[in-house]
């Protein structure tokens, strides 16, 4: 599928898949959406802890990068697992302007490492952030009681409804520790119901700019 780089409304870059008319991030702002959904409404709730994070859709590495950046502010040690069935090419990833937009040149080395390291190997990106990239379909995830926080950042329901199913959210529920948090940019009623069906307590929250609402789910 043809992929093209474009600049979102907050100045940060993303990738558009022409065949699907779908993008990796919100056109209203890649970085601002990532911060709102995954940091403000997820990571920031677990300050002062060692946090195991599962990302569903490693993509360009933006969520991993801002998690590494913010973890020091929250006094966290991060064990990060990013699952991606179709990795972004290194050449494309290195065209992302996140380091420039975040105004922190020290992040460049970390961002490059994230994309250079081998798949299926746990790698220390920084003293407080380790990364394991898993090249896998989401349907094949089989982690159990491992994660404090899940970033559910799959492509949208319109193009991949099977990734927003009871089957997938059961895998998410099983992968989480008791009290674990799942956050996603989406807020479709069928998605909320699928989460509830597997046992999550689900709440609607204000969405990132350009989106009215998002969902946060807690494993009881």
PDB file of C-alpha atoms in Angstrom:
ATOM      1  CA  UNK A   1       0.000   0.000   0.000  1.00  0.00           C
ATOM      2  CA  UNK A   2       1.275   3.455  -0.894  1.00  0.00           C
ATOM      3  CA  UNK A   3       2.292   5.570   2.070  1.00  0.00           C
ATOM      4  CA  UNK A   4       2.896   9.316   1.964  1.00  0.00           C
ATOM      5  CA  UNK A   5       4.184  11.656   4.647  1.00  0.00           C
ATOM      6  CA  UNK A   6       2.100  14.708   5.548  1.00  0.00           C
ATOM      7  CA  UNK A   7       2.118  17.450   8.179  1.00  0.00           C
ATOM      8  CA  UNK A   8      -0.761  17.513  10.678  1.00  0.00           C
ATOM      9  CA  UNK A   9      -2.289  20.704  12.022  1.00  0.00           C
ATOM     10  CA  UNK A  10       0.036  20.978  15.033  1.00  0.00           C
ATOM     11  CA  UNK A  11       3.115  20.817  12.785  1.00  0.00           C
ATOM     12  CA  UNK A  12       3.999  17.191  13.511  1.00  0.00           C
ATOM     13  CA  UNK A  13       4.212  14.618  10.748  1.00  0.00           C
ATOM     14  CA  UNK A  14       2.219  11.472  10.101  1.00  0.00           C
ATOM     15  CA  UNK A  15       1.714   8.900   7.350  1.00  0.00           C
ATOM     16  CA  UNK A  16      -1.311   8.603   5.078  1.00  0.00           C
ATOM     17  CA  UNK A  17      -2.301   5.275   3.495  1.00  0.00           C
ATOM     18  CA  UNK A  18      -3.885   6.178   0.206  1.00  0.00           C
ATOM     19  CA  UNK A  19      -5.658   2.866  -0.441  1.00  0.00           C
ATOM     20  CA  UNK A  20      -7.603   3.160   2.817  1.00  0.00           C
ATOM     21  CA  UNK A  21      -7.748   6.956   3.019  1.00  0.00           C
ATOM     22  CA  UNK A  22      -6.518   6.414   6.565  1.00  0.00           C
ATOM     23  CA  UNK A  23      -3.695   8.030   8.558  1.00  0.00           C
ATOM     24  CA  UNK A  24      -1.501   6.869  11.404  1.00  0.00           C
ATOM     25  CA  UNK A  25      -2.502   9.904  13.476  1.00  0.00           C
ATOM     26  CA  UNK A  26      -5.146  12.578  13.665  1.00  0.00           C
ATOM     27  CA  UNK A  27      -4.890  15.206  10.925  1.00  0.00           C
ATOM     28  CA  UNK A  28      -5.654  17.740  13.688  1.00  0.00           C
ATOM     29  CA  UNK A  29      -2.277  17.031  15.291  1.00  0.00           C
ATOM     30  CA  UNK A  30      -0.253  13.855  15.757  1.00  0.00           C
ATOM     31  CA  UNK A  31       1.676  14.925  18.841  1.00  0.00           C
ATOM     32  CA  UNK A  32      -1.211  16.710  20.567  1.00  0.00           C
ATOM     33  CA  UNK A  33      -3.498  13.694  20.079  1.00  0.00           C
ATOM     34  CA  UNK A  34      -0.855  11.287  21.411  1.00  0.00           C
ATOM     35  CA  UNK A  35      -0.287  13.442  24.491  1.00  0.00           C
ATOM     36  CA  UNK A  36      -3.986  13.854  25.196  1.00  0.00           C
ATOM     37  CA  UNK A  37      -4.987  10.209  24.806  1.00  0.00           C
ATOM     38  CA  UNK A  38      -1.979   8.256  26.015  1.00  0.00           C
ATOM     39  CA  UNK A  39      -0.077  10.558  28.387  1.00  0.00           C
ATOM     40  CA  UNK A  40      -2.708  12.798  29.997  1.00  0.00           C
ATOM     41  CA  UNK A  41      -5.368  10.093  30.286  1.00  0.00           C
ATOM     42  CA  UNK A  42      -3.078   7.098  30.718  1.00  0.00           C
ATOM     43  CA  UNK A  43       0.585   7.329  31.736  1.00  0.00           C
ATOM     44  CA  UNK A  44       0.136  10.336  34.040  1.00  0.00           C
ATOM     45  CA  UNK A  45      -2.185   8.291  36.283  1.00  0.00           C
ATOM     46  CA  UNK A  46       0.691   5.951  37.211  1.00  0.00           C
ATOM     47  CA  UNK A  47       3.273   8.412  38.513  1.00  0.00           C
ATOM     48  CA  UNK A  48       6.131   7.201  40.683  1.00  0.00           C
ATOM     49  CA  UNK A  49       5.829   3.584  39.558  1.00  0.00           C
ATOM     50  CA  UNK A  50       7.466   0.977  37.382  1.00  0.00           C
ATOM     51  CA  UNK A  51       5.029   0.715  34.486  1.00  0.00           C
ATOM     52  CA  UNK A  52       4.635  -2.098  31.956  1.00  0.00           C
ATOM     53  CA  UNK A  53       3.117  -0.662  28.767  1.00  0.00           C
ATOM     54  CA  UNK A  54       1.673  -2.536  25.804  1.00  0.00           C
ATOM     55  CA  UNK A  55       1.159  -0.532  22.624  1.00  0.00           C
ATOM     56  CA  UNK A  56      -1.241  -1.914  20.036  1.00  0.00           C
ATOM     57  CA  UNK A  57       0.175  -0.414  16.852  1.00  0.00           C
ATOM     58  CA  UNK A  58       3.827   0.656  17.314  1.00  0.00           C
ATOM     59  CA  UNK A  59       3.633   2.530  13.999  1.00  0.00           C
ATOM     60  CA  UNK A  60       5.968   5.512  13.714  1.00  0.00           C
ATOM     61  CA  UNK A  61       7.187   5.191  17.308  1.00  0.00           C
ATOM     62  CA  UNK A  62       5.622   8.482  18.424  1.00  0.00           C
ATOM     63  CA  UNK A  63       3.842   7.053  21.460  1.00  0.00           C
ATOM     64  CA  UNK A  64       6.965   5.241  22.610  1.00  0.00           C
ATOM     65  CA  UNK A  65       9.048   8.401  22.212  1.00  0.00           C
ATOM     66  CA  UNK A  66       6.762  10.666  24.219  1.00  0.00           C
ATOM     67  CA  UNK A  67       6.424   7.963  26.879  1.00  0.00           C
ATOM     68  CA  UNK A  68      10.210   7.863  27.232  1.00  0.00           C
ATOM     69  CA  UNK A  69      10.270  11.676  27.401  1.00  0.00           C
ATOM     70  CA  UNK A  70       7.530  12.020  30.018  1.00  0.00           C
ATOM     71  CA  UNK A  71       8.456   9.044  32.196  1.00  0.00           C
ATOM     72  CA  UNK A  72      11.303  11.018  33.768  1.00  0.00           C
ATOM     73  CA  UNK A  73       8.854  13.762  34.742  1.00  0.00           C
ATOM     74  CA  UNK A  74       6.584  11.151  36.343  1.00  0.00           C
ATOM     75  CA  UNK A  75       9.455   9.312  38.109  1.00  0.00           C
ATOM     76  CA  UNK A  76       8.699   6.105  36.214  1.00  0.00           C
ATOM     77  CA  UNK A  77      10.660   3.154  34.910  1.00  0.00           C
ATOM     78  CA  UNK A  78       9.072   1.862  31.712  1.00  0.00           C
ATOM     79  CA  UNK A  79       9.009  -1.663  30.281  1.00  0.00           C
ATOM     80  CA  UNK A  80       7.480  -1.015  26.860  1.00  0.00           C
ATOM     81  CA  UNK A  81       6.192  -3.612  24.407  1.00  0.00           C
ATOM     82  CA  UNK A  82       5.101  -2.373  20.975  1.00  0.00           C
ATOM     83  CA  UNK A  83       3.197  -4.727  18.687  1.00  0.00           C
ATOM     84  CA  UNK A  84       3.181  -4.079  14.948  1.00  0.00           C
ATOM     85  CA  UNK A  85       2.277  -6.468  12.133  1.00  0.00           C
ATOM     86  CA  UNK A  86       3.526  -4.197   9.342  1.00  0.00           C
ATOM     87  CA  UNK A  87       6.501  -2.107  10.502  1.00  0.00           C
ATOM     88  CA  UNK A  88       7.111   1.365   9.135  1.00  0.00           C
ATOM     89  CA  UNK A  89      10.214   1.441   6.938  1.00  0.00           C
ATOM     90  CA  UNK A  90      13.296   2.914   8.615  1.00  0.00           C
ATOM     91  CA  UNK A  91      13.632   5.515   5.852  1.00  0.00           C
ATOM     92  CA  UNK A  92      10.064   6.722   6.435  1.00  0.00           C
ATOM     93  CA  UNK A  93      10.406   6.676  10.232  1.00  0.00           C
ATOM     94  CA  UNK A  94      13.495   8.873  10.096  1.00  0.00           C
ATOM     95  CA  UNK A  95      11.522  11.516   8.169  1.00  0.00           C
ATOM     96  CA  UNK A  96       9.205  12.039  11.140  1.00  0.00           C
ATOM     97  CA  UNK A  97       9.837  15.454  12.738  1.00  0.00           C
ATOM     98  CA  UNK A  98       8.905  14.557  16.317  1.00  0.00           C
ATOM     99  CA  UNK A  99      12.266  15.421  17.874  1.00  0.00           C
ATOM    100  CA  UNK A 100      12.173  18.877  16.263  1.00  0.00           C
ATOM    101  CA  UNK A 101       8.560  19.464  17.299  1.00  0.00           C
ATOM    102  CA  UNK A 102       9.203  18.308  20.864  1.00  0.00           C
ATOM    103  CA  UNK A 103      12.180  20.691  20.986  1.00  0.00           C
ATOM    104  CA  UNK A 104      14.481  18.174  22.646  1.00  0.00           C
ATOM    105  CA  UNK A 105      17.489  17.116  20.548  1.00  0.00           C
ATOM    106  CA  UNK A 106      18.492  14.526  23.161  1.00  0.00           C
ATOM    107  CA  UNK A 107      15.539  12.434  21.952  1.00  0.00           C
ATOM    108  CA  UNK A 108      17.051  11.880  18.490  1.00  0.00           C
ATOM    109  CA  UNK A 109      19.379   9.098  19.618  1.00  0.00           C
ATOM    110  CA  UNK A 110      16.562   7.357  21.476  1.00  0.00           C
ATOM    111  CA  UNK A 111      14.170   7.638  18.539  1.00  0.00           C
ATOM    112  CA  UNK A 112      16.722   6.196  16.151  1.00  0.00           C
ATOM    113  CA  UNK A 113      17.497   3.325  18.528  1.00  0.00           C
ATOM    114  CA  UNK A 114      13.799   2.482  18.757  1.00  0.00           C
ATOM    115  CA  UNK A 115      13.681   1.869  15.029  1.00  0.00           C
ATOM    116  CA  UNK A 116      17.108   0.250  14.690  1.00  0.00           C
ATOM    117  CA  UNK A 117      16.870  -2.427  17.359  1.00  0.00           C
ATOM    118  CA  UNK A 118      15.929  -5.973  16.408  1.00  0.00           C
ATOM    119  CA  UNK A 119      12.418  -7.293  16.760  1.00  0.00           C
ATOM    120  CA  UNK A 120      11.541  -9.784  19.519  1.00  0.00           C
ATOM    121  CA  UNK A 121      14.461  -8.630  21.695  1.00  0.00           C
ATOM    122  CA  UNK A 122      14.173  -6.554  24.868  1.00  0.00           C
ATOM    123  CA  UNK A 123      16.510  -3.592  24.508  1.00  0.00           C
ATOM    124  CA  UNK A 124      17.473  -0.812  26.982  1.00  0.00           C
ATOM    125  CA  UNK A 125      16.821   2.404  25.049  1.00  0.00           C
ATOM    126  CA  UNK A 126      17.645   4.574  28.071  1.00  0.00           C
ATOM    127  CA  UNK A 127      18.458   3.823  31.725  1.00  0.00           C
ATOM    128  CA  UNK A 128      14.754   3.936  32.612  1.00  0.00           C
ATOM    129  CA  UNK A 129      13.108   2.744  29.371  1.00  0.00           C
ATOM    130  CA  UNK A 130      13.328  -0.698  27.801  1.00  0.00           C
ATOM    131  CA  UNK A 131      11.664  -1.619  24.501  1.00  0.00           C
ATOM    132  CA  UNK A 132      10.547  -4.910  23.018  1.00  0.00           C
ATOM    133  CA  UNK A 133       9.125  -4.718  19.502  1.00  0.00           C
ATOM    134  CA  UNK A 134       6.904  -7.651  18.570  1.00  0.00           C
ATOM    135  CA  UNK A 135       6.163  -8.241  14.896  1.00  0.00           C
ATOM    136  CA  UNK A 136       2.781  -9.847  15.292  1.00  0.00           C
ATOM    137  CA  UNK A 137      -0.864  -9.583  14.372  1.00  0.00           C
ATOM    138  CA  UNK A 138      -3.017  -8.361  17.232  1.00  0.00           C
ATOM    139  CA  UNK A 139      -5.100 -11.543  16.991  1.00  0.00           C
ATOM    140  CA  UNK A 140      -1.972 -13.516  17.954  1.00  0.00           C
ATOM    141  CA  UNK A 141      -1.193 -11.650  21.185  1.00  0.00           C
ATOM    142  CA  UNK A 142      -1.123 -14.014  24.164  1.00  0.00           C
ATOM    143  CA  UNK A 143       0.340 -12.053  27.069  1.00  0.00           C
ATOM    144  CA  UNK A 144      -1.175 -12.805  30.493  1.00  0.00           C
ATOM    145  CA  UNK A 145      -1.476 -10.482  33.522  1.00  0.00           C
ATOM    146  CA  UNK A 146       1.560  -8.490  32.430  1.00  0.00           C
ATOM    147  CA  UNK A 147       0.661  -4.864  31.709  1.00  0.00           C
ATOM    148  CA  UNK A 148      -0.318  -1.864  33.811  1.00  0.00           C
ATOM    149  CA  UNK A 149      -1.251   0.237  30.781  1.00  0.00           C
ATOM    150  CA  UNK A 150      -2.338  -0.419  27.199  1.00  0.00           C
ATOM    151  CA  UNK A 151      -2.198   2.154  24.428  1.00  0.00           C
ATOM    152  CA  UNK A 152      -4.811   0.879  21.973  1.00  0.00           C
ATOM    153  CA  UNK A 153      -3.800   2.708  18.810  1.00  0.00           C
ATOM    154  CA  UNK A 154      -4.952   0.437  15.996  1.00  0.00           C
ATOM    155  CA  UNK A 155      -6.200   1.791  12.696  1.00  0.00           C
ATOM    156  CA  UNK A 156      -9.794   2.972  12.830  1.00  0.00           C
ATOM    157  CA  UNK A 157     -12.935   0.862  12.926  1.00  0.00           C
ATOM    158  CA  UNK A 158     -13.907   2.040   9.437  1.00  0.00           C
ATOM    159  CA  UNK A 159     -10.962   0.252   7.808  1.00  0.00           C
ATOM    160  CA  UNK A 160     -10.219  -2.576  10.277  1.00  0.00           C
ATOM    161  CA  UNK A 161     -13.352  -3.350  12.348  1.00  0.00           C
ATOM    162  CA  UNK A 162     -11.969  -6.776  13.269  1.00  0.00           C
ATOM    163  CA  UNK A 163      -9.355  -5.080  15.468  1.00  0.00           C
ATOM    164  CA  UNK A 164     -12.082  -3.551  17.650  1.00  0.00           C
ATOM    165  CA  UNK A 165     -13.900  -6.784  18.459  1.00  0.00           C
ATOM    166  CA  UNK A 166     -14.772  -8.727  21.606  1.00  0.00           C
ATOM    167  CA  UNK A 167     -12.054 -11.219  20.630  1.00  0.00           C
ATOM    168  CA  UNK A 168      -9.353  -8.551  20.608  1.00  0.00           C
ATOM    169  CA  UNK A 169     -10.505  -6.838  23.794  1.00  0.00           C
ATOM    170  CA  UNK A 170     -10.571 -10.203  25.571  1.00  0.00           C
ATOM    171  CA  UNK A 171      -6.882 -10.521  24.692  1.00  0.00           C
ATOM    172  CA  UNK A 172      -6.303  -7.014  26.055  1.00  0.00           C
ATOM    173  CA  UNK A 173      -8.155  -7.840  29.281  1.00  0.00           C
ATOM    174  CA  UNK A 174      -6.156 -11.045  29.731  1.00  0.00           C
ATOM    175  CA  UNK A 175      -2.865  -9.235  29.088  1.00  0.00           C
ATOM    176  CA  UNK A 176      -3.475  -6.668  31.839  1.00  0.00           C
ATOM    177  CA  UNK A 177      -2.857  -6.758  35.552  1.00  0.00           C
ATOM    178  CA  UNK A 178      -5.806  -6.178  37.858  1.00  0.00           C
ATOM    179  CA  UNK A 179      -6.467  -2.439  37.968  1.00  0.00           C
ATOM    180  CA  UNK A 180      -4.758  -1.956  34.619  1.00  0.00           C
ATOM    181  CA  UNK A 181      -5.751   0.889  32.310  1.00  0.00           C
ATOM    182  CA  UNK A 182      -6.505   0.833  28.575  1.00  0.00           C
ATOM    183  CA  UNK A 183      -6.825   4.104  26.658  1.00  0.00           C
ATOM    184  CA  UNK A 184      -7.807   4.697  23.047  1.00  0.00           C
ATOM    185  CA  UNK A 185      -8.700   7.623  20.831  1.00  0.00           C
ATOM    186  CA  UNK A 186     -11.897   5.872  19.678  1.00  0.00           C
ATOM    187  CA  UNK A 187     -15.399   6.203  21.157  1.00  0.00           C
ATOM    188  CA  UNK A 188     -17.796   4.198  18.974  1.00  0.00           C
ATOM    189  CA  UNK A 189     -20.694   2.582  20.863  1.00  0.00           C
ATOM    190  CA  UNK A 190     -19.873  -0.881  19.506  1.00  0.00           C
ATOM    191  CA  UNK A 191     -16.295  -0.525  20.790  1.00  0.00           C
ATOM    192  CA  UNK A 192     -17.477   0.541  24.236  1.00  0.00           C
ATOM    193  CA  UNK A 193     -19.866  -2.427  24.319  1.00  0.00           C
ATOM    194  CA  UNK A 194     -17.148  -4.876  23.268  1.00  0.00           C
ATOM    195  CA  UNK A 195     -14.969  -3.634  26.123  1.00  0.00           C
ATOM    196  CA  UNK A 196     -17.824  -4.016  28.611  1.00  0.00           C
ATOM    197  CA  UNK A 197     -18.611  -7.513  27.334  1.00  0.00           C
ATOM    198  CA  UNK A 198     -15.189  -8.809  28.386  1.00  0.00           C
ATOM    199  CA  UNK A 199     -15.353  -7.214  31.849  1.00  0.00           C
ATOM    200  CA  UNK A 200     -13.875  -3.730  31.539  1.00  0.00           C
ATOM    201  CA  UNK A 201     -15.315  -0.753  33.381  1.00  0.00           C
ATOM    202  CA  UNK A 202     -15.484   1.879  30.644  1.00  0.00           C
ATOM    203  CA  UNK A 203     -15.713   5.673  30.778  1.00  0.00           C
ATOM    204  CA  UNK A 204     -16.021   8.327  28.106  1.00  0.00           C
ATOM    205  CA  UNK A 205     -13.595  11.241  28.329  1.00  0.00           C
ATOM    206  CA  UNK A 206     -13.207  14.439  26.294  1.00  0.00           C
ATOM    207  CA  UNK A 207     -11.353  13.644  23.078  1.00  0.00           C
ATOM    208  CA  UNK A 208      -8.256  15.199  21.585  1.00  0.00           C
ATOM    209  CA  UNK A 209      -8.720  18.344  19.457  1.00  0.00           C
ATOM    210  CA  UNK A 210     -10.976  17.498  16.524  1.00  0.00           C
ATOM    211  CA  UNK A 211     -12.584  14.546  18.309  1.00  0.00           C
ATOM    212  CA  UNK A 212     -15.467  14.827  20.734  1.00  0.00           C
ATOM    213  CA  UNK A 213     -14.765  11.825  22.973  1.00  0.00           C
ATOM    214  CA  UNK A 214     -12.341   8.980  23.735  1.00  0.00           C
ATOM    215  CA  UNK A 215     -12.514   5.866  25.905  1.00  0.00           C
ATOM    216  CA  UNK A 216     -10.669   4.685  29.004  1.00  0.00           C
ATOM    217  CA  UNK A 217     -11.212   1.144  30.299  1.00  0.00           C
ATOM    218  CA  UNK A 218     -10.163  -0.346  33.645  1.00  0.00           C
ATOM    219  CA  UNK A 219      -9.670  -4.032  34.422  1.00  0.00           C
ATOM    220  CA  UNK A 220     -11.500  -4.737  37.669  1.00  0.00           C
TER     221      UNK A 220
END
